Amino acid sequence: MDLPDQKTVADLLLEKGLLPAQTVADLKLEFLNTGTPVEELIEEKHLVPEKELAQAKAEFYNIPFIAIDEVASSPMVMGFVPKSVAEASVLIPFAYSAKTNELSVAMANPLDLEAVDFIEKKSRTRVRPYLAVKEEIQKAITEKYGVGLTTEVAEALREVTPEIGQKSESIDIRRLGEVIREAPIAKIVSTLLEFAMKSRASDIHLEPQADKTRVRYRIDGILHEKLVLERKYHDALVSRIKILAGMKIDEKRVPQDGRFNFRIDGEEVDLRVSSLPTVHGEKIVMRLLKKSGGVPTLQELGLRGKALNNMEEAILKPHGIIIVCGPTGSGKTTTLYAVLSKINTLRVNIVTLEDPVEYQIAGVNQVQVNPQAGLTFASGLRSFLRQDPNVILVGEIRDNETADLAIQASLTGHLVFSTLHTNSASGALPRLLDMQAEPFLLASSITCLVAQRICRKACASCKEEYEPAPEIKEDIKKVLGNLLAPEKQNNLKLYRSKGCVECNNTGYLGRIGVFEVLPVTEKIGRLILERSAVIDIEKQAVEEGMITMKQDGYLKAVEGTTTIEEVLRVAQD
């Protein structure tokens, strides 16, 4: 039998362009001389990244591949395999189907039939093996079997009264009051909130599905699935949250809103709760707003250099309109709060009209929009002008009337701040013209336009330097031009984080803004009067020294604050 001619994992890696032909030939020769399997040799010599090797092995043996670090853990599923077995055989269960009695298990070696047979006998299930990266499985065993979200919830579930939904039906309404006050259900809700605080999450999603409830956390702007619960506990958990938030627990057909406070380790958090009826039950989203911690400064948000100077000049003027642009969740409100905190003194009367009031700032008169009572952005703004304000913040310019009133307020000597949902700073101008704002009024009232996005920051604890691909280097040089420091032109390095305990193996820790600040100068005012195209206004702003959002992002990637992937994710044209 001519073994070297038999197809191996090395041949598959050669086809994928991950190994050169000579290396494959050398590996086969070494296999013939030593008897060590080719894939073991590749692993020992670190010839290809672990993930690519695992994916190639999965394809070669026709076994499904799973990225175990992206899969949520379920307290019930973890109970099928003891920690000692998981550690000894380097495997971890991640899903179970009651319908087929099938247990999905991620294994470093799915061909270990002895381990598969042992788990099948121990758990009385049929095991479906998946191949996963060995290091990821070991990490998952430490995290998921250690004291964490899964184990704490599992402990609480052991105490739950057996009567709580033996089938996936709603709990008897007569027993609901007792059930939701039971310590285990209260403990699970408390554990979910504590984990959110520890992991710096901004939102918790409790989502019912046909056979399970999944819990997802938005951390640094990205959703992570962290926990899967049996469907039968869903109604009790939802009812517990609704009671805390002062919502009606017997009303499940319409969306509801509520709020409550939660305190942990001396830190108080305001939770905004929203319920939504879905086909599988009520979905709950909780937005966490920290009461302590204060509002960040403009520098902490990521503004610097000429952009920061232009912004500070604009906010020190006694009148005019400053508009912050960007999609939902791009940090516009936080930027406006940072600006208000900077100009908030005893000599200034500041009034804000928001939907909703997210953070409370001492000394600022904050008003919540209430359309049912007739308090809209337009009607509130009209009332504000009789309150002798110096500074007015309008949460968003949504219609012609609000745009018109904001312009009139600025022309009568007030400093007005607001937001718009546009992609770039110059894009705000045609949007306002669409709202029937007169070009000559816009040219004389708008002082500054700001556009922004939020990037995740590269984790400083596990950050490492690397050489980017030639096409990425060229793109950076082309975009940055003269902004790129001369010493970086020939020695351009970027940074990435491989993931550690500090950043929960994500490679990112915290967030920072990327900005473009467009001051309305005399030349730009003339272009507004002529109703010029967005591209012409932007071109003129760049000629006058404006740094575009993409340039700001690239500069932050080159200095290692964030990664190039993050910048392209949020600021790609």
XYZ file of C-alpha atoms in Angstrom:
573
model
C 0.000 0.000 0.000
C 1.500 3.312 -1.117
C 0.614 5.396 1.931
C 2.009 8.765 0.790
C -0.487 8.728 -2.131
C -3.463 8.351 0.221
C -5.318 11.616 0.779
C -4.613 13.151 4.207
C -5.572 16.288 6.155
C -2.339 17.818 4.787
C -3.648 17.413 1.191
C -6.845 19.233 2.164
C -4.792 22.059 3.689
C -2.750 22.174 0.465
C -5.982 22.556 -1.577
C -7.046 25.403 0.717
C -3.704 27.148 0.204
C -2.713 26.787 3.877
C 0.294 24.480 3.311
C 2.888 24.465 0.480
C 3.315 21.280 -1.605
C 6.890 20.651 -0.374
C 5.762 20.742 3.300
C 2.998 18.192 2.536
C 5.544 15.860 0.871
C 7.913 16.225 3.876
C 5.077 15.447 6.307
C 4.127 12.269 4.426
C 7.755 11.150 4.408
C 8.056 11.775 8.156
C 4.845 9.764 8.693
C 6.371 6.802 6.843
C 9.599 7.036 8.877
C 8.097 7.612 12.347
C 4.496 6.399 12.137
C 3.229 9.682 13.683
C -0.080 10.676 12.002
C 0.207 13.659 9.625
C -2.324 15.794 11.547
C -0.360 15.270 14.795
C 2.822 16.420 13.035
C 1.042 19.553 11.737
C -0.171 20.297 15.277
C 3.246 19.722 16.897
C 5.042 21.941 14.362
C 2.312 24.666 14.498
C 2.253 24.763 10.688
C -1.289 26.201 10.473
C -3.497 28.040 12.989
C -5.398 25.712 15.332
C -8.824 26.773 14.072
C -7.975 26.155 10.381
C -6.541 22.733 11.264
C -9.659 21.805 13.263
C -11.941 22.909 10.389
C -9.895 20.887 7.880
C -10.031 17.800 10.147
C -13.810 18.211 10.490
C -14.177 18.375 6.690
C -11.790 15.440 6.169
C -13.628 13.154 8.604
C -17.074 14.506 7.598
C -17.834 15.627 11.183
C -19.528 19.009 11.838
C -17.261 21.780 13.207
C -18.390 24.039 16.079
C -16.838 27.261 17.419
C -17.582 26.441 21.064
C -16.644 29.917 22.337
C -19.622 31.320 20.370
C -22.168 28.890 21.845
C -24.228 29.690 24.957
C -24.234 27.221 27.828
C -27.325 25.618 29.308
C -27.416 24.546 32.987
C -29.449 21.443 32.078
C -27.081 20.345 29.281
C -23.963 20.783 31.441
C -25.512 18.389 33.944
C -25.263 15.451 31.484
C -21.447 15.250 31.676
C -19.444 15.554 34.932
C -16.542 18.041 34.936
C -13.973 15.251 35.545
C -15.086 13.405 32.374
C -15.112 16.646 30.349
C -11.539 17.450 31.458
C -10.181 13.927 30.965
C -11.569 13.512 27.425
C -11.402 17.239 26.412
C -15.081 17.565 25.507
C -18.079 19.667 26.503
C -21.834 19.220 25.904
C -23.588 22.270 24.411
C -27.104 21.260 23.265
C -29.796 18.652 23.928
C -32.931 17.730 21.971
C -35.637 16.118 24.112
C -37.515 15.145 20.923
C -34.701 12.928 19.614
C -32.912 12.399 22.978
C -29.741 13.613 21.233
C -26.872 15.281 23.136
C -24.540 17.473 21.051
C -20.958 17.302 22.347
C -17.950 19.349 21.191
C -14.816 17.165 21.223
C -11.134 17.716 20.519
C -11.096 14.121 19.201
C -14.562 13.073 17.944
C -13.096 9.706 16.845
C -12.673 8.761 20.548
C -15.460 6.151 20.430
C -14.718 5.010 23.988
C -15.552 8.495 25.367
C -18.700 8.713 23.188
C -19.866 5.283 24.406
C -19.198 6.216 28.077
C -21.215 9.478 27.832
C -24.105 7.682 26.075
C -24.308 5.141 28.908
C -23.870 7.769 31.658
C -26.384 10.284 30.238
C -28.762 7.754 28.620
C -28.767 9.860 25.471
C -27.521 9.454 21.911
C -24.345 11.496 21.468
C -23.779 13.591 18.345
C -20.065 14.482 18.252
C -18.773 17.802 16.877
C -15.154 18.790 16.349
C -13.906 21.921 18.119
C -10.554 23.565 18.818
C -8.900 21.844 21.793
C -7.829 25.106 23.465
C -11.361 26.558 23.127
C -12.881 23.439 24.758
C -10.437 23.635 27.681
C -11.254 27.332 28.129
C -15.000 26.568 27.998
C -14.660 23.798 30.623
C -12.894 26.203 33.015
C -15.474 28.964 32.432
C -18.697 26.965 32.256
C -18.001 24.391 34.974
C -16.421 27.035 37.216
C -18.430 29.440 39.364
C -20.176 31.610 36.824
C -23.508 32.444 35.261
C -24.320 28.846 34.219
C -23.441 27.202 37.541
C -25.191 29.842 39.665
C -28.367 29.563 37.576
C -28.105 25.753 37.674
C -27.952 25.841 41.495
C -31.022 28.088 41.646
C -32.908 25.826 39.226
C -32.310 22.810 41.474
C -34.346 24.607 44.151
C -37.237 25.525 41.811
C -40.507 23.876 42.846
C -41.192 20.890 40.541
C -44.676 22.244 39.789
C -43.297 25.134 37.739
C -44.471 24.174 34.268
C -43.869 20.461 33.823
C -44.989 21.120 30.241
C -44.140 24.208 28.257
C -47.418 25.863 29.244
C -48.147 29.000 31.222
C -48.240 28.779 35.007
C -51.647 28.653 36.663
C -52.535 32.329 37.229
C -53.770 31.506 40.754
C -50.298 30.227 41.654
C -48.397 32.935 39.797
C -48.003 35.159 42.844
C -46.363 32.402 44.881
C -44.118 31.200 42.058
C -42.576 34.537 41.116
C -41.768 35.367 44.716
C -40.051 32.002 45.242
C -36.410 32.443 46.117
C -35.039 30.445 43.128
C -36.807 32.568 40.467
C -35.795 35.782 42.257
C -32.232 34.392 42.514
C -32.072 33.661 38.760
C -33.202 37.217 37.881
C -30.689 38.619 40.376
C -27.892 36.425 38.896
C -28.726 37.590 35.348
C -28.484 41.227 36.478
C -25.271 40.695 38.452
C -23.639 39.032 35.456
C -24.700 41.983 33.273
C -23.003 44.377 35.683
C -19.791 42.330 35.883
C -19.574 41.931 32.097
C -20.304 45.664 31.422
C -23.441 44.797 29.406
C -25.728 47.604 28.251
C -28.751 45.363 27.530
C -30.121 41.950 28.523
C -32.368 40.078 26.050
C -34.625 37.302 27.382
C -35.933 35.601 24.240
C -38.498 32.780 24.150
C -38.123 30.180 21.398
C -40.108 27.047 20.537
C -38.218 24.757 22.953
C -35.941 27.015 25.009
C -35.317 30.520 26.328
C -32.060 32.147 25.356
C -30.382 34.940 27.296
C -28.210 37.365 25.327
C -26.118 40.283 26.593
C -25.063 43.317 24.550
C -21.438 43.904 25.555
C -19.518 46.743 23.871
C -22.285 47.012 21.290
C -22.260 43.327 20.223
C -24.820 40.687 21.314
C -23.395 37.557 22.995
C -25.513 34.498 23.769
C -24.505 33.503 27.292
C -27.191 31.179 28.623
C -29.933 28.808 27.463
C -32.773 27.881 29.835
C -35.553 25.337 29.580
C -38.697 26.891 28.141
C -40.817 25.967 31.186
C -39.150 28.647 33.370
C -39.762 31.500 30.931
C -43.167 32.695 32.181
C -42.070 32.750 35.830
C -38.950 34.780 34.984
C -40.904 37.243 32.813
C -43.523 37.701 35.530
C -40.829 38.344 38.154
C -39.216 41.035 35.959
C -42.608 42.611 35.135
C -43.540 42.863 38.829
C -40.184 44.523 39.605
C -40.758 46.982 36.725
C -44.339 47.819 37.758
C -45.874 46.274 34.609
C -49.131 44.307 34.287
C -48.341 40.592 34.565
C -51.724 39.464 33.210
C -51.401 41.577 30.012
C -49.420 39.575 27.470
C -50.964 40.736 24.192
C -49.517 44.254 23.930
C -46.005 45.693 24.407
C -45.335 47.302 27.795
C -42.641 49.505 29.318
C -41.447 49.778 32.905
C -38.416 50.526 35.022
C -36.798 49.626 38.344
C -33.535 50.161 40.213
C -31.008 47.482 41.084
C -28.102 47.840 43.510
C -24.979 45.663 43.569
C -21.712 46.276 45.476
C -22.801 49.836 46.283
C -23.433 50.640 42.593
C -26.973 51.575 41.565
C -28.353 50.809 38.112
C -31.542 52.107 36.525
C -33.188 49.419 34.375
C -35.567 50.253 31.509
C -37.701 47.199 30.795
C -39.574 46.586 27.548
C -41.827 43.583 26.818
C -42.900 42.457 23.345
C -45.402 39.677 22.552
C -43.836 37.175 20.107
C -45.227 33.919 18.700
C -43.438 31.912 21.414
C -44.205 34.222 24.350
C -43.091 37.574 25.709
C -39.624 38.819 24.874
C -38.045 41.044 27.526
C -35.259 43.563 26.927
C -33.664 45.345 29.890
C -31.506 48.438 29.233
C -28.990 49.121 32.036
C -28.180 52.740 32.839
C -25.586 53.260 35.575
C -26.494 56.045 37.978
C -22.932 56.390 39.222
C -19.839 56.865 37.093
C -20.714 60.301 35.727
C -20.673 61.613 32.189
C -17.399 61.166 30.230
C -15.454 64.166 28.920
C -15.136 64.884 25.182
C -11.524 63.614 25.248
C -12.601 60.369 26.939
C -15.181 59.849 24.186
C -12.407 59.972 21.569
C -12.467 63.597 20.323
C -9.023 65.142 19.888
C -6.876 67.504 17.840
C -8.560 69.802 15.354
C -11.939 68.038 15.730
C -11.934 68.733 19.488
C -10.904 72.379 18.963
C -13.681 72.929 16.399
C -16.243 71.337 18.732
C -15.123 73.410 21.745
C -15.195 76.627 19.700
C -18.744 75.887 18.538
C -20.108 75.151 22.033
C -18.589 78.347 23.445
C -20.558 80.525 20.984
C -23.652 82.112 22.590
C -26.052 81.001 19.820
C -26.341 78.658 16.847
C -27.246 75.021 16.195
C -24.910 72.071 16.785
C -26.183 68.775 15.349
C -24.762 65.324 16.164
C -25.430 62.715 13.433
C -25.297 58.942 13.369
C -27.477 55.804 13.429
C -29.236 54.489 16.553
C -26.726 53.305 19.159
C -23.819 55.396 17.866
C -23.473 57.368 21.139
C -25.046 60.692 20.029
C -26.836 61.257 23.356
C -23.665 60.527 25.361
C -21.768 63.127 23.303
C -24.489 65.712 23.922
C -24.439 64.950 27.668
C -20.641 65.397 27.666
C -21.102 68.804 25.998
C -23.827 69.861 28.470
C -21.638 68.836 31.434
C -18.851 71.038 30.029
C -21.037 74.183 29.744
C -23.244 73.528 32.791
C -22.594 76.412 35.223
C -24.698 78.482 37.638
C -24.796 81.331 35.110
C -26.439 79.247 32.363
C -30.059 78.005 32.139
C -30.075 74.655 30.294
C -33.334 72.894 29.313
C -33.518 69.527 27.553
C -36.350 67.679 25.826
C -35.587 63.976 25.541
C -37.160 60.639 24.627
C -36.304 59.119 27.074
C -34.204 60.991 29.696
C -31.283 58.530 29.880
C -28.978 60.168 32.437
C -29.873 62.791 34.970
C -27.476 65.753 35.146
C -27.531 67.945 38.269
C -28.466 71.544 37.495
C -30.030 70.771 34.102
C -33.810 71.004 33.586
C -34.617 67.740 31.812
C -38.061 67.090 30.303
C -39.397 63.717 29.095
C -41.423 63.718 25.845
C -44.996 62.499 26.398
C -46.964 62.357 23.103
C -50.134 60.995 24.824
C -50.288 64.148 26.943
C -49.511 66.338 23.923
C -45.867 66.992 24.900
C -43.944 66.435 21.653
C -40.551 67.774 20.535
C -42.296 70.612 18.685
C -44.783 71.623 21.451
C -42.087 71.301 24.150
C -39.662 73.449 22.166
C -42.309 76.142 21.785
C -42.826 76.187 25.582
C -39.063 76.243 26.227
C -38.688 79.630 24.583
C -40.828 81.120 27.379
C -38.515 79.605 30.027
C -35.675 82.120 29.432
C -33.120 79.432 28.398
C -29.523 79.987 27.312
C -29.057 76.425 26.035
C -31.719 74.093 24.582
C -31.232 70.402 23.847
C -33.857 68.772 21.605
C -33.456 64.987 21.573
C -34.040 64.660 17.834
C -35.180 66.781 14.886
C -37.909 64.545 13.463
C -40.179 66.848 11.459
C -40.529 70.202 9.691
C -42.040 71.938 12.715
C -39.200 70.915 15.088
C -36.568 71.915 12.499
C -38.229 75.316 12.002
C -38.518 75.976 15.764
C -34.874 74.928 16.370
C -33.701 77.387 13.682
C -35.875 80.198 15.098
C -34.550 79.503 18.630
C -30.931 79.755 17.445
C -31.620 82.967 15.487
C -33.164 84.564 18.589
C -29.944 84.086 20.586
C -30.104 80.522 21.962
C -27.536 77.727 21.684
C -29.410 74.676 20.369
C -28.184 71.056 20.381
C -29.915 68.194 18.600
C -29.421 64.891 16.738
C -30.233 63.558 13.268
C -30.156 60.050 11.831
C -27.742 60.617 8.930
C -24.563 58.749 7.995
C -22.211 61.720 7.693
C -21.906 65.277 9.011
C -22.537 66.842 5.576
C -25.562 64.524 5.078
C -27.438 66.502 7.764
C -27.822 69.515 5.453
C -29.918 67.895 2.667
C -31.999 66.172 5.384
C -32.835 69.587 6.891
C -33.552 71.000 3.419
C -35.981 68.070 2.907
C -37.755 69.318 6.052
C -38.419 72.608 4.208
C -35.729 74.524 6.118
C -34.662 77.609 4.138
C -31.009 77.457 2.932
C -30.303 81.072 3.989
C -31.569 80.309 7.532
C -29.471 77.104 7.748
C -26.342 78.928 6.558
C -26.695 81.541 9.296
C -27.907 79.319 12.147
C -25.864 76.056 11.980
C -22.423 76.456 13.527
C -21.178 72.853 13.643
C -22.114 69.354 12.398
C -20.703 66.234 14.064
C -20.975 62.620 12.855
C -19.905 59.651 14.945
C -19.778 55.887 15.370
C -18.596 53.683 18.257
C -15.717 51.184 17.930
C -14.732 48.539 20.438
C -11.294 49.193 21.973
C -8.593 46.550 21.602
C -7.920 44.870 24.969
C -4.645 46.310 26.305
C -3.855 43.128 28.307
C -3.604 40.822 25.280
C -2.883 43.309 22.468
C -0.136 42.376 20.026
C 1.464 44.029 16.997
C 1.270 42.450 13.530
C 2.196 43.183 9.914
C -0.945 43.952 7.849
C -1.468 42.584 4.326
C -0.028 44.787 1.507
C -3.513 45.771 0.216
C -4.564 46.930 3.721
C -1.342 48.978 4.029
C -2.046 50.639 0.681
C -5.642 51.399 1.678
C -4.517 52.993 4.981
C -1.871 55.112 3.214
C -4.402 56.184 0.562
C -7.096 57.126 3.118
C -4.764 58.893 5.571
C -2.383 60.565 3.096
C -0.386 63.284 4.922
C -2.083 62.446 8.248
C 0.064 59.306 8.540
C 3.296 60.052 10.449
C 6.438 59.826 8.220
C 7.983 57.062 10.400
C 4.827 54.941 9.867
C 4.914 55.258 6.050
C 7.544 52.516 5.608
C 6.994 50.624 8.857
C 3.202 50.401 9.203
C 2.041 48.052 11.955
C -1.460 47.311 13.232
C -2.691 45.728 16.465
C -5.073 42.948 17.453
C -5.928 41.222 20.726
C -6.034 37.429 20.946
C -8.445 37.298 23.918
C -7.783 36.844 27.625
C -9.582 36.640 30.986
C -9.718 40.467 31.223
C -11.761 40.851 28.025
C -13.704 37.577 28.416
C -11.792 36.154 25.408
C -13.347 38.665 22.993
C -10.172 40.682 22.330
C -12.032 43.920 23.067
C -12.542 45.890 26.268
C -14.500 49.146 26.353
C -15.470 51.454 23.494
C -14.313 54.677 21.880
C -15.902 57.026 19.358
C -14.721 57.872 15.847
C -15.768 61.355 14.768
C -15.901 63.879 11.983
C -16.513 67.496 12.994
C -17.607 69.919 10.264
C -17.607 73.602 11.322
C -19.864 75.739 9.077
C -17.388 78.285 7.701
C -18.086 81.118 5.273
C -17.322 78.955 2.203
C -19.483 76.063 3.450
C -22.279 78.559 4.244
C -22.114 79.701 0.604
C -22.424 76.069 -0.590
C -25.494 75.606 1.654
C -27.083 78.724 0.100
C -26.486 77.250 -3.347
C -28.020 73.891 -2.229
C -24.779 72.155 -3.239
C -24.448 68.343 -3.224
C -23.221 66.535 -0.090
C -20.020 65.468 -1.872
C -19.125 69.130 -2.663
C -19.713 70.240 0.941
C -17.599 67.338 2.242
C -14.831 68.079 -0.290
C -14.706 71.730 0.828
C -14.650 70.690 4.531
C -11.724 68.291 3.885
C -9.856 71.080 2.032
C -10.348 73.236 5.149
C -8.794 70.514 7.316
C -11.710 68.278 8.395
C -10.669 64.731 9.340
C -13.293 62.279 8.058
C -14.738 59.563 10.260
C -12.852 56.827 8.376
C -9.569 58.757 8.725
C -10.158 59.203 12.466
C -10.847 55.465 12.774
C -7.717 54.536 10.792
C -5.568 56.829 12.971
C -6.946 55.075 16.086
C -6.241 51.661 14.495
C -2.642 52.635 13.601
C -1.944 53.795 17.164
C -3.491 50.567 18.558
C -6.581 51.990 20.288
C -8.849 49.792 18.153
C -8.513 47.278 15.288
C -8.860 47.903 11.571
C -11.721 45.348 11.453
C -13.699 47.395 13.989
C -13.201 50.628 12.032
C -14.350 48.979 8.796
C -17.349 47.448 10.620
C -18.670 50.811 11.793
C -17.224 53.472 9.470
C -17.029 51.819 6.041
C -18.483 54.064 3.319
